[in-house]
Structure formats: structure tokens, C-alpha cells
């Protein structure tokens, strides 16, 4: 198996192959990221940065098939999501290196992306389970998930430091995740 | 991992065109910093030869003064 693998040629990330991957996988990836971040605009930005990074780091890809390239792309996307969750902002280094802007989606498109990701339904389910949490956690989650405030804005609003805000959101998310078993993975990504 | 056609999201499709244009531009542009590996190798050899010549010349000069 190893010999056969060594003999098979590498799958090169080129302008052509990346374009084909983008055409077939960008919408699915945007939906995937939207479910993780619960924000269609951020999902479009992170999808763009993922593909831009795939090109700027193309020499690091060692895979030999299109499927492996897709897996590699989703690995970059997962990294983008976790960076976004930690830092509360979308990375755009590769976009800057390539000299391209973030994608501009109309409100209709953002709505369509939200529908595809089922964000509204997820928000509704979260809202219906908020009552299971303490008052402090409820408020923190409402500000973070429903009002879409940043941790910095939340800290200012609640009059506590950012670390305490993150802890509140994290504990609330964990409790919610156990209630919403089907969406647990998506919810945990928000923490 | 799902494959979906792009027409539903024209903004994403348009951005795909921008990505393609940018990546093609990069592929057409030769690497600038440090040059190509082959050229870099030749430059290193040239520097080493020049240094050796300098050392030999220095040795000769010192020997003639001794």
C-alpha cells in the first residue's frame, strides 16, 4: 500500500485545481462554517480566507488525491473557526497576501446561507433552552449568540472583564450543549 | 463535506473569479525574494570561489613579504 502511495503522483494545488475545488466545495464549506460560528457574513469571510490560505500554503500540501485536498481544506477551515472563536475576529492574512478583498454577499445571499446552515432554527432552539441556565449565563449567551456582541463589547456592557465573560459564556454553552445533543458539536465550537 | 452548485450564492461565485485571477497572477510572477533555487546555488558557488581566490591572494602577498 505504501509503495502504491509513493508511486502515485502528488495532487498539486494550482490555480486550476483550486478553482475547481472552490466551485464544488465553497458553498458546503460556507454552510459548515456558518453552523460553527452562527454568522453567515463571518462564514463567507472565513471560507475566502481558507481558500486563499490553501493557495499561499500550497507547497505544504502532500496529498495525492482530490479527496485529500478537500480534507486539507476543511482542516484549514477548522483552524480558521477556532482562531475566530479565540480572537473574536476573522483572519485575513492570506487575502492580504494575494491582494484580494473579502467577498461581498447581499442580504438575500446571507439569508440564504443562514437558511442552508439552519442558523435561525438553531437560534430558536437555543432561545427555548435559555431558561435552563442561571440568570447570569442567560444574559451572557443572549448577548453573545442572539445579539451577536463581541466579548469586548459584552465586557463593557456587563461591567466585568473579558475573561469572566468568556467563562460565563463557556459554562452556559456547556450546559446548553447537553440539552441540545443534536447540535452539541456546533454549540461547543462557540465556546 | 458536501458539494453544492454555486448559483444560489452569486457573491461567493464572483469571489471565486477574483481568487482565480489572483492565483493566476501569482503563478505568472517569478519568485522574487532570493531568486530561484538554481540561481541561488550558482550565487553561493560564485561567492565561495571569490573568497578562496581572496585567501590565496592574501597568502601569496604574505609569503612575498616574509
mmCIF file of C-alpha atoms in Angstrom:
data_model
loop_
_atom_site.group_PDB
_atom_site.id
_atom_site.type_symbol
_atom_site.label_atom_id
_atom_site.label_comp_id
_atom_site.label_asym_id
_atom_site.label_seq_id
_atom_site.Cartn_x
_atom_site.Cartn_y
_atom_site.Cartn_z
ATOM 1 C CA UNK A 1 0.000 0.000 0.000
ATOM 2 C CA UNK A 2 2.852 2.338 0.913
ATOM 3 C CA UNK A 3 4.643 1.591 -2.361
ATOM 4 C CA UNK A 4 1.483 2.251 -4.365
ATOM 5 C CA UNK A 5 1.053 5.512 -2.467
ATOM 6 C CA UNK A 6 4.650 6.534 -3.128
ATOM 7 C CA UNK A 7 4.219 5.823 -6.837
ATOM 8 C CA UNK A 8 1.027 7.827 -7.259
ATOM 9 C CA UNK A 9 1.674 11.448 -8.262
ATOM 10 C CA UNK A 10 1.006 14.334 -5.905
ATOM 11 C CA UNK A 11 -2.184 16.332 -6.260
ATOM 12 C CA UNK A 12 -0.918 19.825 -6.983
ATOM 13 C CA UNK A 13 -2.751 22.853 -5.632
ATOM 14 C CA UNK A 14 -2.693 25.161 -8.635
ATOM 15 C CA UNK A 15 -4.835 27.979 -9.884
ATOM 16 C CA UNK A 16 -6.880 25.464 -11.903
ATOM 17 C CA UNK A 17 -7.279 22.754 -9.277
ATOM 18 C CA UNK A 18 -8.083 25.272 -6.536
ATOM 19 C CA UNK A 19 -10.683 26.911 -8.762
ATOM 20 C CA UNK A 20 -12.358 23.535 -9.345
ATOM 21 C CA UNK A 21 -12.279 22.798 -5.611
ATOM 22 C CA UNK A 22 -13.721 26.229 -4.872
ATOM 23 C CA UNK A 23 -16.593 25.792 -7.357
ATOM 24 C CA UNK A 24 -17.563 22.435 -5.891
ATOM 25 C CA UNK A 25 -16.878 22.965 -2.187
ATOM 26 C CA UNK A 26 -17.109 26.671 -1.281
ATOM 27 C CA UNK A 27 -20.892 26.650 -0.598
ATOM 28 C CA UNK A 28 -20.681 23.483 1.506
ATOM 29 C CA UNK A 29 -17.773 24.941 3.428
ATOM 30 C CA UNK A 30 -19.579 28.264 3.965
ATOM 31 C CA UNK A 31 -22.570 26.348 5.377
ATOM 32 C CA UNK A 32 -20.261 24.279 7.596
ATOM 33 C CA UNK A 33 -18.555 27.409 8.969
ATOM 34 C CA UNK A 34 -21.874 29.249 9.359
ATOM 35 C CA UNK A 35 -23.130 26.419 11.588
ATOM 36 C CA UNK A 36 -19.964 26.666 13.667
ATOM 37 C CA UNK A 37 -19.936 30.466 14.009
ATOM 38 C CA UNK A 38 -23.690 31.110 13.620
ATOM 39 C CA UNK A 39 -22.854 34.065 11.391
ATOM 40 C CA UNK A 40 -23.248 33.945 7.604
ATOM 41 C CA UNK A 41 -21.042 37.009 6.971
ATOM 42 C CA UNK A 42 -18.198 35.584 9.038
ATOM 43 C CA UNK A 43 -18.685 32.237 7.269
ATOM 44 C CA UNK A 44 -18.208 33.898 3.859
ATOM 45 C CA UNK A 45 -15.069 35.700 5.104
ATOM 46 C CA UNK A 46 -13.563 32.560 6.629
ATOM 47 C CA UNK A 47 -14.358 30.490 3.540
ATOM 48 C CA UNK A 48 -12.485 33.034 1.433
ATOM 49 C CA UNK A 49 -9.517 33.094 3.819
ATOM 50 C CA UNK A 50 -9.450 29.274 3.846
ATOM 51 C CA UNK A 51 -9.108 29.064 0.060
ATOM 52 C CA UNK A 52 -6.620 31.946 -0.014
ATOM 53 C CA UNK A 53 -4.507 30.169 2.637
ATOM 54 C CA UNK A 54 -4.726 26.908 0.722
ATOM 55 C CA UNK A 55 -3.068 28.685 -2.194
ATOM 56 C CA UNK A 56 -0.445 30.613 -0.223
ATOM 57 C CA UNK A 57 0.478 27.385 1.652
ATOM 58 C CA UNK A 58 0.074 25.116 -1.384
ATOM 59 C CA UNK A 59 3.625 23.742 -1.134
ATOM 60 C CA UNK A 60 2.839 22.309 2.304
ATOM 61 C CA UNK A 61 0.140 20.030 0.878
ATOM 62 C CA UNK A 62 1.454 16.475 0.498
ATOM 63 C CA UNK A 63 -1.771 14.708 -0.522
ATOM 64 C CA UNK A 64 -2.198 12.669 -3.669
ATOM 65 C CA UNK A 65 -5.883 12.934 -4.385
ATOM 66 C CA UNK A 66 -8.674 15.452 -4.683
ATOM 67 C CA UNK A 67 -10.334 13.910 -1.614
ATOM 68 C CA UNK A 68 -7.194 14.509 0.431
ATOM 69 C CA UNK A 69 -7.124 18.103 -0.821
ATOM 70 C CA UNK A 70 -10.727 18.553 0.333
ATOM 71 C CA UNK A 71 -9.819 17.131 3.752
ATOM 72 C CA UNK A 72 -6.844 19.506 3.928
ATOM 73 C CA UNK A 73 -9.092 22.451 3.040
ATOM 74 C CA UNK A 74 -11.526 21.550 5.815
ATOM 75 C CA UNK A 75 -8.591 21.301 8.217
ATOM 76 C CA UNK A 76 -7.683 24.894 7.336
ATOM 77 C CA UNK A 77 -11.343 25.881 7.757
ATOM 78 C CA UNK A 78 -11.485 24.300 11.234
ATOM 79 C CA UNK A 79 -8.338 26.206 12.171
ATOM 80 C CA UNK A 80 -9.962 29.430 10.910
ATOM 81 C CA UNK A 81 -13.056 28.793 13.031
ATOM 82 C CA UNK A 82 -11.071 28.093 16.190
ATOM 83 C CA UNK A 83 -8.938 31.209 15.556
ATOM 84 C CA UNK A 84 -12.134 33.220 15.143
ATOM 85 C CA UNK A 85 -13.615 31.822 18.364
ATOM 86 C CA UNK A 86 -10.408 32.561 20.312
ATOM 87 C CA UNK A 87 -9.697 36.005 18.910
ATOM 88 C CA UNK A 88 -13.221 37.117 18.031
ATOM 89 C CA UNK A 89 -12.165 38.251 14.577
ATOM 90 C CA UNK A 90 -11.683 36.639 11.183
ATOM 91 C CA UNK A 91 -8.115 36.184 9.984
ATOM 92 C CA UNK A 92 -7.340 37.783 6.597
ATOM 93 C CA UNK A 93 -3.569 37.369 6.177
ATOM 94 C CA UNK A 94 -3.733 35.217 3.052
ATOM 95 C CA UNK A 95 -6.325 37.516 1.471
ATOM 96 C CA UNK A 96 -3.964 40.436 2.067
ATOM 97 C CA UNK A 97 -1.022 38.496 0.621
ATOM 98 C CA UNK A 98 -2.994 37.733 -2.526
ATOM 99 C CA UNK A 99 -4.297 41.297 -2.646
ATOM 100 C CA UNK A 100 -7.990 40.404 -2.733
ATOM 101 C CA UNK A 101 -10.930 41.751 -0.767
ATOM 102 C CA UNK A 102 -13.337 39.721 1.360
ATOM 103 C CA UNK A 103 -16.407 38.501 -0.559
ATOM 104 C CA UNK A 104 -19.405 40.832 -0.721
ATOM 105 C CA UNK A 105 -22.672 38.965 -0.218
ATOM 106 C CA UNK A 106 -26.045 40.695 -0.454
ATOM 107 C CA UNK A 107 -28.540 40.459 2.403
ATOM 108 C CA UNK A 108 -30.500 37.912 0.348
ATOM 109 C CA UNK A 109 -27.413 35.746 -0.049
ATOM 110 C CA UNK A 110 -26.564 35.989 3.639
ATOM 111 C CA UNK A 111 -30.167 34.987 4.410
ATOM 112 C CA UNK A 112 -29.887 32.065 2.001
ATOM 113 C CA UNK A 113 -26.649 30.954 3.663
ATOM 114 C CA UNK A 114 -28.304 31.193 7.083
ATOM 115 C CA UNK A 115 -31.194 29.060 5.802
ATOM 116 C CA UNK A 116 -28.838 26.447 4.381
ATOM 117 C CA UNK A 117 -26.980 26.321 7.701
ATOM 118 C CA UNK A 118 -30.211 26.226 9.721
ATOM 119 C CA UNK A 119 -28.953 29.082 11.890
ATOM 120 C CA UNK A 120 -32.417 30.507 12.569
ATOM 121 C CA UNK A 121 -33.636 27.117 13.776
ATOM 122 C CA UNK A 122 -30.546 26.694 15.950
ATOM 123 C CA UNK A 123 -31.023 30.180 17.416
ATOM 124 C CA UNK A 124 -34.679 29.370 18.164
ATOM 125 C CA UNK A 125 -33.719 26.154 19.907
ATOM 126 C CA UNK A 126 -31.060 27.916 21.942
ATOM 127 C CA UNK A 127 -33.537 30.621 22.922
ATOM 128 C CA UNK A 128 -36.037 27.997 24.067
ATOM 129 C CA UNK A 129 -33.413 26.359 26.331
ATOM 130 C CA UNK A 130 -32.042 29.554 27.818
ATOM 131 C CA UNK A 131 -34.455 29.222 30.734
ATOM 132 C CA UNK A 132 -32.486 26.198 31.973
ATOM 133 C CA UNK A 133 -29.478 28.401 32.779
ATOM 134 C CA UNK A 134 -28.650 30.798 35.605
ATOM 135 C CA UNK A 135 -29.646 34.435 35.082
ATOM 136 C CA UNK A 136 -26.014 35.494 34.540
ATOM 137 C CA UNK A 137 -25.379 32.781 31.960
ATOM 138 C CA UNK A 138 -28.664 33.537 30.209
ATOM 139 C CA UNK A 139 -27.716 37.167 29.817
ATOM 140 C CA UNK A 140 -24.205 36.307 28.626
ATOM 141 C CA UNK A 141 -25.495 33.887 25.994
ATOM 142 C CA UNK A 142 -28.241 36.229 24.874
ATOM 143 C CA UNK A 143 -25.686 38.974 24.262
ATOM 144 C CA UNK A 144 -23.210 36.639 22.582
ATOM 145 C CA UNK A 145 -25.424 34.380 20.453
ATOM 146 C CA UNK A 146 -28.624 36.301 19.865
ATOM 147 C CA UNK A 147 -27.359 39.919 19.891
ATOM 148 C CA UNK A 148 -24.001 38.843 18.368
ATOM 149 C CA UNK A 149 -21.877 41.124 20.563
ATOM 150 C CA UNK A 150 -18.109 40.592 20.740
ATOM 151 C CA UNK A 151 -16.559 39.529 24.053
ATOM 152 C CA UNK A 152 -15.090 43.008 24.369
ATOM 153 C CA UNK A 153 -18.496 44.667 23.884
ATOM 154 C CA UNK A 154 -20.033 42.214 26.338
ATOM 155 C CA UNK A 155 -17.422 43.004 28.979
ATOM 156 C CA UNK A 156 -18.193 46.688 28.624
ATOM 157 C CA UNK A 157 -21.938 46.079 28.717
ATOM 158 C CA UNK A 158 -21.819 43.785 31.774
ATOM 159 C CA UNK A 159 -19.120 45.758 33.624
ATOM 160 C CA UNK A 160 -16.855 42.721 34.098
ATOM 161 C CA UNK A 161 -13.574 41.701 32.470
ATOM 162 C CA UNK A 162 -13.346 39.763 29.204
ATOM 163 C CA UNK A 163 -12.054 36.596 30.864
ATOM 164 C CA UNK A 164 -15.092 36.466 33.165
ATOM 165 C CA UNK A 165 -17.375 36.986 30.152
ATOM 166 C CA UNK A 166 -15.743 34.096 28.294
ATOM 167 C CA UNK A 167 -16.105 31.862 31.369
ATOM 168 C CA UNK A 168 -19.804 32.687 31.671
ATOM 169 C CA UNK A 169 -20.437 32.016 28.003
ATOM 170 C CA UNK A 170 -18.399 28.827 28.150
ATOM 171 C CA UNK A 171 -20.275 27.419 31.152
ATOM 172 C CA UNK A 172 -23.610 28.376 29.631
ATOM 173 C CA UNK A 173 -22.672 26.772 26.314
ATOM 174 C CA UNK A 174 -21.644 23.571 28.026
ATOM 175 C CA UNK A 175 -24.981 23.351 29.798
ATOM 176 C CA UNK A 176 -26.839 24.123 26.592
ATOM 177 C CA UNK A 177 -24.812 21.541 24.681
ATOM 178 C CA UNK A 178 -26.048 18.807 26.964
ATOM 179 C CA UNK A 179 -29.637 19.973 26.369
ATOM 180 C CA UNK A 180 -29.254 20.199 22.621
ATOM 181 C CA UNK A 181 -27.499 16.936 21.985
ATOM 182 C CA UNK A 182 -28.022 17.054 18.237
ATOM 183 C CA UNK A 183 -26.353 20.446 17.972
ATOM 184 C CA UNK A 184 -23.786 19.853 20.674
ATOM 185 C CA UNK A 185 -20.780 19.982 18.355
ATOM 186 C CA UNK A 186 -21.875 23.250 16.796
ATOM 187 C CA UNK A 187 -22.577 24.795 20.156
ATOM 188 C CA UNK A 188 -19.215 23.736 21.612
ATOM 189 C CA UNK A 189 -17.436 25.448 18.754
ATOM 190 C CA UNK A 190 -18.786 28.755 20.008
ATOM 191 C CA UNK A 191 -17.078 28.459 23.371
ATOM 192 C CA UNK B 1 -18.374 17.667 3.376
ATOM 193 C CA UNK B 2 -20.966 18.498 0.781
ATOM 194 C CA UNK B 3 -20.810 19.582 -2.822
ATOM 195 C CA UNK B 4 -23.376 22.187 -3.841
ATOM 196 C CA UNK B 5 -23.590 24.250 -7.004
ATOM 197 C CA UNK B 6 -22.720 27.945 -6.645
ATOM 198 C CA UNK B 7 -25.616 29.717 -8.467
ATOM 199 C CA UNK B 8 -27.546 30.199 -5.200
ATOM 200 C CA UNK B 9 -24.740 32.371 -3.887
ATOM 201 C CA UNK B 10 -23.541 34.661 -6.705
ATOM 202 C CA UNK B 11 -21.407 36.726 -4.305
ATOM 203 C CA UNK B 12 -19.361 33.630 -3.493
ATOM 204 C CA UNK B 13 -19.157 32.749 -7.193
ATOM 205 C CA UNK B 14 -17.892 36.247 -8.038
ATOM 206 C CA UNK B 15 -15.285 35.991 -5.308
ATOM 207 C CA UNK B 16 -14.178 32.700 -6.866
ATOM 208 C CA UNK B 17 -13.394 34.638 -10.057
ATOM 209 C CA UNK B 18 -11.282 37.078 -8.013
ATOM 210 C CA UNK B 19 -9.457 34.198 -6.347
ATOM 211 C CA UNK B 20 -8.708 32.631 -9.727
ATOM 212 C CA UNK B 21 -7.416 35.923 -11.149
ATOM 213 C CA UNK B 22 -5.169 36.447 -8.095
ATOM 214 C CA UNK B 23 -3.768 32.906 -8.107
ATOM 215 C CA UNK B 24 -3.077 33.060 -11.849
ATOM 216 C CA UNK B 25 -1.278 36.350 -11.301
ATOM 217 C CA UNK B 26 0.926 34.743 -8.631
ATOM 218 C CA UNK B 27 1.678 31.730 -10.855
ATOM 219 C CA UNK B 28 2.742 34.022 -13.704
ATOM 220 C CA UNK B 29 5.039 36.075 -11.448
ATOM 221 C CA UNK B 30 8.510 34.526 -10.898
ATOM 222 C CA UNK B 31 9.595 34.276 -7.266
ATOM 223 C CA UNK B 32 11.390 37.490 -6.372
ATOM 224 C CA UNK B 33 12.861 37.112 -2.912
ATOM 225 C CA UNK B 34 16.111 35.136 -3.103
ATOM 226 C CA UNK B 35 15.563 34.169 -6.750
ATOM 227 C CA UNK B 36 15.110 30.612 -7.993
ATOM 228 C CA UNK B 37 16.925 27.806 -6.088
ATOM 229 C CA UNK B 38 19.226 27.060 -9.088
ATOM 230 C CA UNK B 39 20.257 30.705 -9.394
ATOM 231 C CA UNK B 40 20.727 30.927 -5.638
ATOM 232 C CA UNK B 41 23.032 27.867 -5.769
ATOM 233 C CA UNK B 42 25.155 29.444 -8.504
ATOM 234 C CA UNK B 43 25.416 32.658 -6.493
ATOM 235 C CA UNK B 44 26.663 30.731 -3.432
ATOM 236 C CA UNK B 45 29.307 28.908 -5.539
ATOM 237 C CA UNK B 46 30.472 32.228 -7.025
ATOM 238 C CA UNK B 47 30.870 33.765 -3.561
ATOM 239 C CA UNK B 48 32.826 30.710 -2.284
ATOM 240 C CA UNK B 49 35.180 30.806 -5.320
ATOM 241 C CA UNK B 50 35.749 34.549 -4.845
ATOM 242 C CA UNK B 51 36.568 34.021 -1.143
ATOM 243 C CA UNK B 52 39.031 31.224 -1.987
ATOM 244 C CA UNK B 53 40.727 33.447 -4.557
ATOM 245 C CA UNK B 54 40.989 36.180 -1.933
ATOM 246 C CA UNK B 55 42.554 33.792 0.601
ATOM 247 C CA UNK B 56 45.086 32.513 -1.982
ATOM 248 C CA UNK B 57 45.998 36.075 -2.978
ATOM 249 C CA UNK B 58 46.387 37.049 0.681
ATOM 250 C CA UNK B 59 48.633 34.021 1.248
ATOM 251 C CA UNK B 60 50.812 34.952 -1.701
ATOM 252 C CA UNK B 61 51.131 38.552 -0.520
ATOM 253 C CA UNK B 62 52.123 37.438 2.973
ATOM 254 C CA UNK B 63 54.629 34.917 1.562
ATOM 255 C CA UNK B 64 56.278 37.577 -0.634
ATOM 256 C CA UNK B 65 56.759 39.843 2.401
ATOM 257 C CA UNK B 66 58.224 37.059 4.547
#
